[in-house]
Short mmCIF file of C-alpha atoms and ligand atoms in Angstrom, two decimals:
data_model
loop_
_atom_site.label_atom_id
_atom_site.label_comp_id
_atom_site.label_asym_id
_atom_site.label_seq_id
_atom_site.Cartn_x
_atom_site.Cartn_y
_atom_site.Cartn_z
CA MET A 116 5.40 -20.67 22.14
CA ASN A 117 5.86 -21.50 25.84
CA PHE A 118 4.05 -18.65 27.60
CA SER A 119 5.36 -19.64 31.04
CA ASP A 120 8.85 -18.65 29.78
CA GLU A 121 7.89 -15.15 29.13
CA ARG A 122 6.54 -13.67 32.41
CA LEU A 123 5.08 -10.97 30.33
CA ILE A 124 1.41 -11.30 31.34
CA CYS A 125 2.51 -9.32 34.53
CA LEU A 126 4.56 -6.85 32.46
CA ARG A 127 4.52 -3.76 34.61
CA PHE A 128 5.04 -0.15 33.90
CA GLU A 129 8.02 1.50 35.79
CA ASP A 130 7.18 4.04 38.34
CA LYS A 131 10.42 4.71 40.15
CA GLN A 132 9.42 8.20 41.31
CA GLY A 133 6.19 6.97 42.78
CA TYR A 134 4.43 9.26 40.36
CA PHE A 135 1.43 7.11 39.72
CA ALA A 136 0.54 6.27 43.30
CA LYS A 137 -1.10 2.88 43.33
CA SER A 138 -3.26 2.97 40.25
CA ALA A 139 -3.65 -0.31 38.32
CA ALA A 140 -3.56 1.51 35.05
CA PRO A 141 -1.21 4.43 34.33
CA PRO A 142 -2.53 8.00 34.17
CA ILE A 143 -2.79 9.89 30.81
CA TYR A 144 -0.62 13.05 31.00
CA GLU A 145 -2.69 14.95 28.48
CA THR A 146 -0.48 18.06 28.58
CA ALA A 147 1.61 20.03 26.07
CA PRO A 148 4.21 21.77 28.40
CA PHE A 149 5.26 20.91 31.94
CA PHE A 150 5.78 23.68 34.44
CA PHE A 151 8.86 24.39 36.66
CA ASP A 152 9.21 25.87 40.11
CA THR A 153 12.41 27.89 39.21
CA TYR A 154 13.99 29.00 36.06
CA GLU A 155 17.08 27.10 36.95
CA ASP A 156 15.04 23.83 37.07
CA TYR A 157 13.71 24.63 33.61
CA ALA A 158 17.14 25.41 32.19
CA GLU A 159 18.53 22.15 33.58
CA ALA A 160 15.51 20.11 32.20
CA ALA A 161 15.77 21.98 28.72
CA ASN A 162 19.38 21.04 28.51
CA HIS A 163 18.46 17.29 28.80
CA GLU A 164 15.06 17.19 27.16
CA LYS A 165 15.20 13.48 26.42
CA GLU A 166 15.29 12.58 30.07
CA HIS A 167 13.09 15.40 31.39
CA TYR A 168 9.46 16.27 30.83
CA VAL A 169 9.53 19.68 29.26
CA TYR A 170 7.18 19.62 26.28
CA SER A 171 5.16 16.64 24.97
CA ARG A 172 6.64 16.67 21.44
CA GLY A 173 9.77 15.53 23.24
CA THR A 174 9.15 13.26 26.26
CA ASN A 175 5.85 12.65 28.05
CA PRO A 176 5.33 10.35 31.08
CA THR A 177 2.50 8.20 29.56
CA VAL A 178 4.38 7.81 26.23
CA ARG A 179 7.50 6.94 28.17
CA ILE A 180 5.71 4.01 29.88
CA ALA A 181 4.84 2.58 26.46
CA GLU A 182 8.41 3.13 25.30
CA GLN A 183 9.88 1.38 28.34
CA MET A 184 7.46 -1.56 28.05
CA ILE A 185 8.32 -2.07 24.28
CA ALA A 186 12.11 -1.74 24.90
CA ALA A 187 11.79 -4.43 27.55
CA LEU A 188 9.82 -6.70 25.33
CA GLU A 189 12.22 -6.41 22.46
CA GLY A 190 15.24 -6.67 24.75
CA GLY A 191 16.47 -3.40 23.50
CA GLU A 192 18.30 -0.55 25.42
CA ASP A 193 15.73 2.10 24.44
CA CYS A 194 12.65 2.79 22.44
CA LYS A 195 10.94 5.88 20.86
CA CYS A 196 7.21 5.74 20.08
CA PHE A 197 5.89 7.53 16.98
CA ALA A 198 2.49 8.76 15.74
CA SER A 199 2.42 5.86 13.23
CA GLY A 200 4.37 2.87 11.99
CA MET A 201 5.45 4.89 8.89
CA ALA A 202 6.80 7.68 11.09
CA ALA A 203 8.87 4.95 12.85
CA VAL A 204 10.05 3.52 9.51
CA SER A 205 10.88 7.02 8.22
CA ALA A 206 12.90 7.91 11.26
CA ALA A 207 14.75 4.62 11.15
CA LEU A 208 15.73 5.05 7.48
CA MET A 209 16.51 8.75 7.71
CA CYS A 210 18.76 8.34 10.77
CA SER A 211 20.72 5.58 8.95
CA LEU A 212 21.19 7.15 5.49
CA SER A 213 22.66 10.38 3.98
CA ALA A 214 22.70 11.83 0.44
CA GLY A 215 24.65 9.45 -1.84
CA ASP A 216 23.99 6.33 0.22
CA HIS A 217 22.30 3.16 -1.10
CA LEU A 218 19.51 1.19 0.64
CA ILE A 219 18.48 -2.49 0.10
CA LEU A 220 14.86 -3.65 0.47
CA VAL A 221 14.57 -7.34 1.02
CA GLY A 222 11.67 -9.17 -0.62
CA HIS A 223 8.08 -7.98 -0.42
CA ILE A 224 8.49 -4.97 1.82
CA TYR A 225 5.37 -3.08 3.02
CA GLU A 226 4.18 -1.09 0.09
CA THR A 227 4.25 2.24 1.83
CA SER A 228 7.80 1.62 2.97
CA VAL A 229 8.69 0.97 -0.69
CA SER A 230 7.11 4.27 -1.55
CA LEU A 231 9.12 5.96 1.12
CA ALA A 232 12.35 4.51 -0.48
CA LYS A 233 11.19 6.02 -3.78
CA TYR A 234 10.56 9.30 -2.07
CA LEU A 235 14.06 9.37 -0.53
CA THR A 236 15.59 9.33 -4.02
CA LYS A 237 14.86 13.09 -4.15
CA PHE A 238 17.51 13.40 -1.41
CA ASP A 239 19.91 11.39 -3.56
CA ILE A 240 19.45 8.18 -1.58
CA ASN A 241 19.11 5.25 -3.98
CA TYR A 242 17.64 1.81 -3.41
CA THR A 243 17.48 -1.77 -4.76
CA ILE A 244 14.64 -4.12 -4.21
CA VAL A 245 15.79 -7.67 -3.95
CA HIS A 246 13.07 -9.94 -5.21
CA SER A 247 14.09 -12.85 -3.01
CA THR A 248 14.68 -13.36 0.68
CA SER A 249 17.78 -15.47 0.26
CA THR A 250 20.91 -14.27 2.04
CA GLU A 251 22.87 -14.88 -1.18
CA ALA A 252 20.55 -12.58 -3.19
CA VAL A 253 20.98 -9.86 -0.46
CA ALA A 254 24.82 -10.21 -0.47
CA ASN A 255 24.83 -9.80 -4.26
CA ALA A 256 22.83 -6.60 -4.08
CA ILE A 257 25.36 -4.87 -1.80
CA GLN A 258 27.11 -1.93 -3.44
CA PRO A 259 30.12 0.11 -2.21
CA LYS A 260 27.66 2.80 -1.00
CA THR A 261 25.08 0.48 0.67
CA ARG A 262 24.56 1.84 4.17
CA ALA A 263 21.26 0.15 5.22
CA ILE A 264 19.21 -2.91 4.69
CA LEU A 265 15.51 -2.91 5.40
CA MET A 266 13.79 -6.27 5.90
CA GLU A 267 10.59 -7.82 7.16
CA SER A 268 10.47 -11.49 8.21
CA PRO A 269 8.07 -13.02 7.37
CA THR A 270 7.03 -10.55 4.78
CA SER A 271 3.46 -9.34 5.22
CA PHE A 272 1.83 -10.47 1.85
CA THR A 273 3.78 -13.48 0.68
CA PHE A 274 5.15 -14.59 4.04
CA ASP A 275 8.73 -15.30 2.84
CA VAL A 276 11.26 -15.74 5.63
CA VAL A 277 14.61 -13.99 5.82
CA ASN A 278 17.58 -15.59 7.61
CA ILE A 279 17.87 -12.68 9.96
CA GLN A 280 21.10 -13.76 11.72
CA GLU A 281 22.91 -14.35 8.40
CA VAL A 282 21.87 -10.98 6.93
CA ALA A 283 22.77 -9.22 10.16
CA SER A 284 26.27 -10.73 10.41
CA LEU A 285 26.89 -10.25 6.75
CA SER A 286 25.97 -6.58 7.07
CA LYS A 287 27.90 -5.95 10.34
CA ALA A 288 31.09 -7.21 8.54
CA LYS A 289 30.61 -4.52 5.90
CA GLY A 290 29.46 -1.69 8.25
CA ILE A 291 25.96 -1.75 6.97
CA ARG A 292 23.08 -1.08 9.33
CA THR A 293 20.22 -3.50 9.44
CA ILE A 294 16.60 -2.50 10.14
CA ILE A 295 13.74 -4.99 10.45
CA ASP A 296 10.03 -4.31 10.60
CA ASN A 297 8.98 -6.84 13.34
CA SER A 298 5.22 -5.95 13.23
CA TRP A 299 4.11 -9.43 12.22
CA ALA A 300 6.09 -11.56 14.71
CA THR A 301 5.91 -9.13 17.66
CA PRO A 302 8.81 -9.33 20.19
CA LEU A 303 6.95 -12.44 21.75
CA PHE A 304 7.77 -14.56 18.82
CA GLN A 305 10.98 -12.90 17.49
CA LYS A 306 13.62 -10.64 19.06
CA PRO A 307 15.93 -9.59 16.12
CA LEU A 308 18.21 -7.44 18.31
CA GLU A 309 19.58 -10.68 19.80
CA TRP A 310 20.71 -11.63 16.35
CA GLY A 311 22.63 -8.52 15.78
CA VAL A 312 20.00 -6.42 13.90
CA ASP A 313 20.62 -2.71 14.71
CA ILE A 314 17.07 -1.29 14.65
CA VAL A 315 13.66 -2.87 15.10
CA VAL A 316 10.55 -0.94 13.93
CA HIS A 317 6.86 -1.69 14.66
CA SER A 318 3.64 -0.54 13.34
CA ALA A 319 2.05 -0.63 16.80
CA SER A 320 -1.26 -0.04 14.95
CA LYS A 321 -1.21 -3.89 14.50
CA TYR A 322 -0.56 -6.47 17.18
CA LEU A 323 1.09 -4.29 19.82
CA GLY A 324 -2.05 -2.09 20.01
CA GLY A 325 -4.23 -5.03 19.00
CA HIS A 326 -7.72 -3.43 19.16
CA ASN A 327 -8.07 -1.69 15.77
CA ASP A 328 -8.32 1.57 17.59
CA LEU A 329 -5.03 3.39 17.31
CA ILE A 330 -2.25 4.38 14.90
CA ALA A 331 1.22 4.20 16.47
CA GLY A 332 4.78 3.14 15.73
CA ALA A 333 7.97 2.34 17.65
CA VAL A 334 11.71 2.24 17.07
CA ILE A 335 13.84 0.05 19.32
CA ALA A 336 17.71 0.21 19.31
CA SER A 337 20.76 0.99 21.32
CA LYS A 338 20.80 4.02 23.55
CA GLU A 339 23.30 5.63 21.17
CA ILE A 340 21.11 5.24 18.11
CA ILE A 341 17.94 6.35 19.95
CA LYS A 342 19.68 9.43 21.37
CA ARG A 343 20.78 10.64 17.90
CA MET A 344 17.39 9.79 16.40
CA TYR A 345 15.68 11.70 19.27
CA ALA A 346 17.75 14.92 18.60
CA GLU A 347 17.22 14.65 14.87
CA GLU A 348 14.40 12.78 13.22
CA TYR A 349 12.20 12.60 16.35
CA GLU A 350 12.26 16.30 17.45
CA LEU A 351 12.73 17.88 14.15
CA ILE A 352 10.20 16.00 12.07
CA GLY A 353 7.83 15.88 14.96
CA GLY A 354 5.94 12.60 14.58
CA SER A 355 5.56 12.08 18.36
CA LEU A 356 2.84 9.82 19.76
CA ALA A 357 -0.04 11.47 21.71
CA PRO A 358 -0.50 10.57 25.34
CA PHE A 359 -3.98 9.11 24.82
CA GLU A 360 -2.78 6.85 21.98
CA ALA A 361 0.18 5.77 24.19
CA TRP A 362 -2.34 4.86 26.96
CA LEU A 363 -4.29 2.71 24.46
CA LEU A 364 -1.05 1.06 23.35
CA ILE A 365 -0.09 0.36 27.00
CA ARG A 366 -3.49 -1.22 27.45
CA GLY A 367 -2.96 -3.36 24.37
CA LEU A 368 0.60 -4.41 25.48
CA ARG A 369 -0.75 -5.81 28.78
CA THR A 370 -2.74 -8.53 27.00
CA LEU A 371 -0.24 -9.12 24.14
CA PRO A 372 0.70 -12.72 25.15
CA LEU A 373 -2.97 -13.75 25.54
CA ARG A 374 -3.91 -12.19 22.23
CA MET A 375 -0.92 -13.74 20.26
CA GLU A 376 -1.60 -17.13 21.60
CA ALA A 377 -5.20 -16.79 20.43
CA HIS A 378 -4.13 -15.47 16.95
CA GLN A 379 -1.67 -18.37 16.57
CA ARG A 380 -4.12 -21.06 17.43
CA ASN A 381 -6.99 -19.72 15.32
CA ALA A 382 -4.89 -18.93 12.28
CA LEU A 383 -3.26 -22.35 12.15
CA GLN A 384 -6.66 -24.02 12.28
CA VAL A 385 -7.98 -21.82 9.41
CA ALA A 386 -4.79 -22.22 7.42
CA ARG A 387 -5.00 -26.01 7.65
CA PHE A 388 -8.62 -25.97 6.50
CA LEU A 389 -7.66 -23.81 3.54
CA SER A 390 -4.73 -26.07 2.65
CA ASP A 391 -7.10 -29.02 2.19
CA HIS A 392 -9.68 -27.05 0.19
CA PRO A 393 -9.87 -27.90 -3.63
CA ALA A 394 -10.41 -24.32 -4.61
CA ILE A 395 -7.14 -23.20 -2.99
CA SER A 396 -3.81 -23.71 -4.83
CA LYS A 397 -1.43 -22.49 -2.13
CA VAL A 398 -1.44 -21.33 1.45
CA ASN A 399 1.43 -19.02 2.52
CA HIS A 400 1.70 -19.60 6.25
CA PRO A 401 5.22 -20.16 7.65
CA GLY A 402 3.86 -22.46 10.30
CA LEU A 403 2.66 -25.11 7.81
CA PRO A 404 5.09 -27.89 6.89
CA SER A 405 4.20 -27.20 3.25
CA HIS A 406 5.82 -23.67 3.49
CA PRO A 407 9.21 -23.88 1.65
CA GLN A 408 11.04 -22.16 4.56
CA HIS A 409 9.12 -23.89 7.31
CA GLU A 410 12.25 -25.27 8.96
CA LEU A 411 13.99 -21.80 9.07
CA ALA A 412 10.74 -20.37 10.33
CA CYS A 413 10.56 -22.88 13.19
CA ARG A 414 14.19 -22.15 14.14
CA GLN A 415 13.71 -18.35 14.06
CA LEU A 416 10.20 -17.88 15.50
CA LYS A 417 8.84 -18.89 18.82
CA GLY A 418 5.28 -18.70 17.48
CA PHE A 419 3.13 -17.81 14.44
CA ALA A 420 1.00 -14.72 14.14
CA GLY A 421 -2.58 -14.65 12.70
CA LEU A 422 -1.86 -13.00 9.34
CA PHE A 423 -1.23 -15.20 6.24
CA SER A 424 -2.28 -15.43 2.67
CA PHE A 425 -3.62 -17.97 0.18
CA GLU A 426 -4.06 -18.22 -3.57
CA LEU A 427 -7.32 -19.13 -5.36
CA LYS A 428 -6.87 -21.87 -8.06
CA ASP A 429 -6.88 -20.40 -11.61
CA SER A 430 -8.37 -17.09 -10.58
CA GLY A 431 -8.24 -13.43 -11.19
CA TYR A 432 -9.89 -10.22 -9.87
CA GLU A 433 -13.53 -11.25 -10.57
CA ASP A 434 -13.18 -14.50 -8.63
CA ILE A 435 -11.48 -12.74 -5.67
CA CYS A 436 -14.42 -10.28 -5.53
CA ARG A 437 -16.99 -13.14 -5.66
CA VAL A 438 -15.35 -14.96 -2.77
CA ILE A 439 -14.70 -11.98 -0.64
CA ASN A 440 -18.15 -10.54 -1.13
CA LYS A 441 -19.74 -13.68 0.10
CA LEU A 442 -18.02 -13.60 3.55
CA ARG A 443 -20.32 -12.58 6.44
CA LEU A 444 -18.19 -12.81 9.58
CA ILE A 445 -14.81 -11.90 8.01
CA ARG A 446 -14.74 -8.18 7.27
CA ILE A 447 -13.12 -6.35 4.29
CA GLY A 448 -10.36 -4.22 5.68
CA VAL A 449 -6.86 -3.17 5.07
CA SER A 450 -5.24 -3.48 8.53
CA TRP A 451 -4.55 -6.51 10.69
CA GLY A 452 -3.49 -7.31 14.29
CA ALA A 453 -6.86 -6.93 16.13
CA MET A 454 -9.62 -9.27 17.32
CA GLU A 455 -11.78 -8.79 14.20
CA SER A 456 -10.83 -11.08 11.30
CA GLN A 457 -10.28 -9.07 8.07
CA ILE A 458 -9.49 -9.76 4.54
CA ILE A 459 -7.92 -7.95 1.54
CA SER A 460 -6.15 -8.70 -1.76
CA PRO A 461 -3.31 -6.73 -3.39
CA ASN A 462 -5.26 -7.28 -6.67
CA TYR A 463 -7.49 -4.30 -7.30
CA GLY A 464 -8.48 -5.24 -10.88
CA PHE A 465 -6.67 -2.29 -12.42
CA ASN A 466 -3.08 -2.95 -11.18
CA LYS A 467 -2.13 -6.12 -13.18
CA GLN A 468 1.13 -4.54 -14.39
CA SER A 469 2.17 -3.35 -10.99
CA LEU A 470 1.47 -6.82 -9.51
CA LYS A 471 3.68 -8.38 -12.17
CA LYS A 472 6.45 -5.95 -11.37
CA GLN A 473 6.24 -6.85 -7.65
CA HIS A 474 6.23 -10.61 -8.39
CA MET A 475 2.85 -10.78 -6.64
CA PRO A 476 0.42 -13.54 -7.72
CA GLU A 477 -2.84 -12.20 -9.24
CA SER A 478 -4.92 -14.67 -7.16
CA LEU A 479 -3.49 -13.75 -3.75
CA ILE A 480 -5.85 -13.04 -0.77
CA ARG A 481 -4.59 -11.97 2.58
CA LEU A 482 -6.46 -13.00 5.75
CA ALA A 483 -5.88 -11.57 9.19
CA VAL A 484 -7.38 -14.12 11.58
CA GLY A 485 -8.81 -12.51 14.75
CA HIS A 486 -10.36 -13.95 17.92
CA GLU A 487 -13.67 -15.27 16.60
CA PRO A 488 -14.12 -19.02 17.16
CA ALA A 489 -12.11 -20.83 14.42
CA GLY A 490 -15.11 -23.05 13.57
CA LEU A 491 -17.15 -20.01 12.62
CA LEU A 492 -14.38 -18.52 10.56
CA ILE A 493 -13.98 -21.88 8.73
CA GLU A 494 -17.68 -22.06 8.09
CA ASP A 495 -17.66 -18.51 6.66
CA LEU A 496 -14.82 -19.36 4.34
CA ALA A 497 -16.38 -22.73 3.27
CA THR A 498 -19.59 -21.06 2.29
CA ALA A 499 -17.77 -18.25 0.43
CA LEU A 500 -15.58 -20.81 -1.47
CA SER A 501 -18.38 -23.24 -2.40
C1 PLP B 66 0.77 -1.24 8.68
C2 PLP B 66 2.28 -1.55 8.49
C3 PLP B 66 3.14 -0.49 8.55
C4 PLP B 66 2.76 0.96 8.72
O1 PLP B 66 2.27 1.20 9.94
P1 PLP B 66 1.18 2.40 10.18
O2 PLP B 66 0.98 2.35 11.63
O3 PLP B 66 -0.05 2.09 9.39
O4 PLP B 66 1.87 3.67 9.78
C5 PLP B 66 4.50 -0.81 8.40
N1 PLP B 66 4.85 -2.13 8.19
C6 PLP B 66 3.98 -3.13 8.12
C7 PLP B 66 4.46 -4.53 7.87
C8 PLP B 66 2.60 -2.83 8.12
O5 PLP B 66 1.70 -3.85 8.01
#
């Protein structure tokens, strides 16, 4: 990506009231309630809780800074931050669906989001998983009661790409709401609202936070959607982000362009090394020309993040363990999006049947490339694969 286009390195937090004096970093408003001088002031604020600071389960100044920064990055009208990515996904789905409605999940959706869809069946919300990211397959899965489509692009294990614009316009024509999990691309590399997607969600625990030190989520959408979500899913279910976590998130956001550029550069180098390695049968990285949807990925994305996967030639669980256990620099860990490189496989040895059901290759390993020198990461992988 061309970072000079973005002007985001100097992304600033808003301080229209002059609240924060001249501090370079914003203050942490670690408070539950806010006090008022008169009861009339309180009554007025309580009547418009979304805009006023009344109680921190609602609106908090530190959290509000993170929300305004993320809304600006995504090019959205408004944002609400949540205590986790899953709280954000839950709110986005629950505000879009009612009993009797049908939901479509496109491709390899994040496993916990799939479990959430299963959970929602107890409220008579049904779902279909489309085991393909083609627009045609999505169109064929639409039923009369379909009210929402949840997608990720690229998907976070197999890195399949969805034609976001096509799915959004197809859905709009049928009055179906589209929701995308944009955690992989980040708003720097992909702004789905510009293509007509209704709601963007993030696990801010990944790249937006970027330091492996916080759990947070975000929902970005129109003012109208956020206003309804605030009054219902946000305030009632109560998954609000704490001020200190919001402060960490703000700190992360300030270096997002620098970090994403480093992830992109490092991961492409490591992916190219793995592509040429005789023990590897396939590398799933949308930035490589060998990726079946490379052209679409180049059209849709302004850059490539650091997370991708690869498949070991003729291998199963034992081989995966042998390779992963030999790594010294790359750590074994489930998350991604921070400076530490980390690795994981969806194959746990005992879940063969479930992998088959998900159309997930048994030999798949997922690598999150961090900010260590690419040469050292390649050396670590070369030793483990030898
Ligand atoms: C981690 C993750 C989530 C969930 O986010 P949490 O912050 O862990 O709740 C959602 N979607 C994707 C793609 C993820 O990787």
